[in-house]
Short mmCIF file of C-alpha atoms in Angstrom, two decimals:
data_model
loop_
_atom_site.label_atom_id
_atom_site.label_comp_id
_atom_site.label_asym_id
_atom_site.label_seq_id
_atom_site.Cartn_x
_atom_site.Cartn_y
_atom_site.Cartn_z
CA UNK A 1 -47.65 24.65 -45.32
CA UNK A 2 -47.66 26.86 -48.43
CA UNK A 3 -43.94 26.26 -48.86
CA UNK A 4 -44.50 22.53 -48.54
CA UNK A 5 -47.25 22.63 -51.20
CA UNK A 6 -45.06 24.75 -53.51
CA UNK A 7 -42.16 22.31 -53.09
CA UNK A 8 -44.33 19.28 -53.75
CA UNK A 9 -45.80 20.84 -56.90
CA UNK A 10 -42.77 22.63 -58.37
CA UNK A 11 -39.70 21.67 -56.36
CA UNK A 12 -37.70 18.58 -55.76
CA UNK A 13 -39.13 16.13 -53.25
CA UNK A 14 -36.85 13.66 -51.52
CA UNK A 15 -37.66 10.01 -52.20
CA UNK A 16 -37.48 7.37 -49.49
CA UNK A 17 -34.29 5.46 -50.41
CA UNK A 18 -34.74 1.91 -51.69
CA UNK A 19 -33.10 -0.58 -53.98
CA UNK A 20 -35.00 -2.70 -56.50
CA UNK A 21 -34.05 -6.35 -55.88
CA UNK A 22 -36.17 -7.92 -58.63
CA UNK A 23 -39.11 -7.28 -60.93
CA UNK A 24 -41.99 -9.56 -61.79
CA UNK A 25 -44.97 -9.67 -64.09
CA UNK A 26 -47.88 -12.09 -63.75
CA UNK A 27 -51.53 -11.94 -64.81
CA UNK A 28 -51.23 -8.32 -66.03
CA UNK A 29 -49.72 -7.25 -62.70
CA UNK A 30 -46.22 -5.75 -62.71
CA UNK A 31 -44.46 -5.59 -59.37
CA UNK A 32 -41.07 -5.00 -57.78
CA UNK A 33 -39.31 -6.48 -54.80
CA UNK A 34 -37.61 -3.59 -52.97
CA UNK A 35 -35.30 -3.19 -49.99
CA UNK A 36 -36.37 0.09 -48.34
CA UNK A 37 -34.05 1.92 -45.93
CA UNK A 38 -35.04 2.32 -42.32
CA UNK A 39 -34.67 5.52 -40.37
CA UNK A 40 -36.69 7.94 -38.29
CA UNK A 41 -40.34 8.48 -39.16
CA UNK A 42 -43.07 10.81 -37.97
CA UNK A 43 -46.13 8.66 -37.29
CA UNK A 44 -49.78 9.23 -36.49
CA UNK A 45 -52.07 6.40 -35.47
CA UNK A 46 -55.87 6.60 -35.74
CA UNK A 47 -58.28 3.93 -34.53
CA UNK A 48 -62.06 3.46 -34.49
CA UNK A 49 -62.59 5.18 -37.85
CA UNK A 50 -62.85 3.86 -41.41
CA UNK A 51 -59.58 4.16 -43.34
CA UNK A 52 -60.57 7.11 -45.56
CA UNK A 53 -61.83 9.11 -42.57
CA UNK A 54 -58.78 8.19 -40.46
CA UNK A 55 -56.50 9.30 -43.29
CA UNK A 56 -58.24 12.70 -43.51
CA UNK A 57 -57.49 13.12 -39.79
CA UNK A 58 -53.89 11.85 -39.79
CA UNK A 59 -52.43 13.32 -43.00
CA UNK A 60 -52.82 17.02 -42.09
CA UNK A 61 -51.02 16.37 -38.79
CA UNK A 62 -48.04 14.83 -40.57
CA UNK A 63 -48.06 17.59 -43.21
CA UNK A 64 -48.12 20.32 -40.54
CA UNK A 65 -45.21 18.66 -38.70
CA UNK A 66 -43.17 18.52 -41.93
CA UNK A 67 -44.21 22.08 -42.73
CA UNK A 68 -42.88 23.55 -39.47
CA UNK A 69 -45.30 22.75 -36.64
CA UNK A 70 -42.45 21.46 -34.48
CA UNK A 71 -40.21 22.66 -31.65
CA UNK A 72 -37.70 24.22 -34.07
CA UNK A 73 -40.28 25.85 -36.34
CA UNK A 74 -38.44 24.29 -39.29
CA UNK A 75 -40.19 23.38 -42.52
CA UNK A 76 -38.43 20.18 -43.52
CA UNK A 77 -40.15 19.56 -46.84
CA UNK A 78 -41.74 16.30 -47.84
CA UNK A 79 -40.41 12.88 -48.65
CA UNK A 80 -42.29 10.45 -50.83
CA UNK A 81 -43.99 8.20 -50.63
CA UNK A 82 -46.09 8.86 -47.59
CA UNK A 83 -47.18 5.43 -46.47
CA UNK A 84 -49.84 4.19 -44.15
CA UNK A 85 -50.17 0.76 -42.62
CA UNK A 86 -53.55 -0.95 -42.78
CA UNK A 87 -54.67 -4.11 -41.07
CA UNK A 88 -56.86 -6.51 -43.08
CA UNK A 89 -59.57 -8.75 -41.65
CA UNK A 90 -59.93 -12.39 -42.74
CA UNK A 91 -62.32 -11.36 -45.53
CA UNK A 92 -59.88 -8.74 -46.92
CA UNK A 93 -61.80 -5.73 -45.60
CA UNK A 94 -59.79 -3.35 -43.44
CA UNK A 95 -59.96 -2.86 -39.70
CA UNK A 96 -60.78 0.61 -38.35
CA UNK A 97 -57.14 1.35 -37.64
CA UNK A 98 -54.27 2.88 -39.57
CA UNK A 99 -50.83 4.29 -38.97
CA UNK A 100 -49.31 6.97 -41.23
CA UNK A 101 -45.52 6.83 -41.72
CA UNK A 102 -43.67 9.91 -43.00
CA UNK A 103 -39.92 9.34 -43.47
CA UNK A 104 -38.11 12.35 -42.08
CA UNK A 105 -35.83 13.90 -44.74
CA UNK A 106 -32.18 12.79 -44.65
CA UNK A 107 -30.97 16.23 -43.53
CA UNK A 108 -32.98 15.84 -40.28
CA UNK A 109 -32.54 12.09 -39.65
CA UNK A 110 -29.86 12.50 -36.96
CA UNK A 111 -31.79 15.12 -34.96
CA UNK A 112 -35.41 15.48 -36.06
CA UNK A 113 -37.46 18.36 -34.63
CA UNK A 114 -39.89 17.35 -31.89
CA UNK A 115 -43.54 17.50 -32.97
CA UNK A 116 -45.71 20.22 -31.41
CA UNK A 117 -48.79 17.99 -31.80
CA UNK A 118 -48.65 15.21 -29.19
CA UNK A 119 -50.44 12.78 -31.53
CA UNK A 120 -47.40 12.88 -33.85
CA UNK A 121 -44.67 10.50 -32.67
CA UNK A 122 -41.08 10.05 -33.87
CA UNK A 123 -40.21 6.38 -34.32
CA UNK A 124 -37.10 4.55 -35.50
CA UNK A 125 -37.84 1.78 -37.99
CA UNK A 126 -35.61 -0.90 -39.42
CA UNK A 127 -35.36 -1.34 -43.16
CA UNK A 128 -38.09 -3.42 -44.79
CA UNK A 129 -38.34 -5.55 -47.91
CA UNK A 130 -41.60 -5.21 -49.79
CA UNK A 131 -43.42 -6.38 -52.88
CA UNK A 132 -44.68 -3.20 -54.54
CA UNK A 133 -47.32 -2.63 -57.20
CA UNK A 134 -48.11 0.78 -58.70
CA UNK A 135 -51.52 2.17 -59.76
CA UNK A 136 -52.97 5.59 -60.56
CA UNK A 137 -55.90 7.80 -59.64
CA UNK A 138 -57.24 9.30 -56.42
CA UNK A 139 -57.02 6.17 -54.28
CA UNK A 140 -59.60 5.39 -51.61
CA UNK A 141 -59.94 2.43 -49.25
CA UNK A 142 -61.77 0.29 -51.84
CA UNK A 143 -58.99 0.92 -54.39
CA UNK A 144 -56.25 -0.13 -51.96
CA UNK A 145 -58.16 -3.29 -51.00
CA UNK A 146 -58.74 -4.20 -54.67
CA UNK A 147 -55.11 -3.55 -55.64
CA UNK A 148 -53.77 -5.53 -52.66
CA UNK A 149 -55.96 -8.44 -53.77
CA UNK A 150 -54.48 -8.21 -57.29
CA UNK A 151 -50.90 -8.16 -55.96
CA UNK A 152 -51.52 -11.11 -53.62
CA UNK A 153 -52.96 -13.10 -56.55
CA UNK A 154 -49.91 -12.31 -58.71
CA UNK A 155 -47.54 -13.41 -55.93
CA UNK A 156 -49.44 -16.60 -55.07
CA UNK A 157 -47.11 -19.58 -54.92
CA UNK A 158 -43.97 -17.52 -55.59
CA UNK A 159 -43.52 -15.24 -52.56
CA UNK A 160 -44.24 -15.08 -48.85
CA UNK A 161 -45.50 -11.93 -47.17
CA UNK A 162 -47.30 -10.89 -44.02
CA UNK A 163 -51.08 -11.21 -44.08
CA UNK A 164 -51.83 -9.08 -41.01
CA UNK A 165 -50.56 -5.73 -42.35
CA UNK A 166 -49.71 -3.98 -45.60
CA UNK A 167 -48.76 -0.47 -46.67
CA UNK A 168 -50.64 1.89 -48.96
CA UNK A 169 -48.50 4.66 -50.38
CA UNK A 170 -48.99 7.93 -52.20
CA UNK A 171 -46.50 10.15 -53.99
CA UNK A 172 -48.60 13.18 -54.89
CA UNK A 173 -50.14 16.18 -53.12
CA UNK A 174 -53.95 16.14 -53.04
CA UNK A 175 -54.20 19.00 -55.54
CA UNK A 176 -52.39 17.13 -58.31
CA UNK A 177 -55.21 16.23 -60.73
CA UNK A 178 -53.57 13.72 -63.09
CA UNK A 179 -50.61 11.36 -63.38
CA UNK A 180 -51.04 10.29 -59.78
CA UNK A 181 -48.90 7.49 -58.35
CA UNK A 182 -50.02 5.12 -55.60
CA UNK A 183 -48.61 1.76 -54.54
CA UNK A 184 -49.43 -1.26 -52.43
CA UNK A 185 -46.54 -2.69 -50.41
CA UNK A 186 -46.78 -6.23 -49.04
CA UNK A 187 -44.14 -6.93 -46.39
CA UNK A 188 -41.88 -9.83 -47.32
CA UNK A 189 -41.47 -12.48 -44.62
#
């Protein structure tokens, strides 16, 4: 894990490949439409806990897998962003369920190490097209909900997206104090 932290602070971190299809700006909200590559992902699902608590449980498992807690003992390094799917209720609040998605680095895509922790699963995912909006700070559940509301308002009448799920993403290690990058991704339909 120390190597992973060192890489994320001082080294190069692989970015999940995507292509910007278009950019928009409405009501002080800037957003992009992106086509994100699919591939193999390490996932952890947590239910019956509020999002912030579930994230504190799931993220270390994914980080340990990437850092070498796997059948090959290989530290793969991190890719960014780390994303997690959330599931909104009718009123916009979030259900007590989330799924963290860590895109396995390109070097290991063809033959990823098997996780040692049985709660970490390897899943193949197709590419997705998203509407993405960036914001800063140490994001918590309330921040993601508020930012998703802003992005939905900016897209109203101009884009269609799924209402039953969206992705919250982070690009920075927890110890980075400033210049943090988070995003909301609404899945285009």
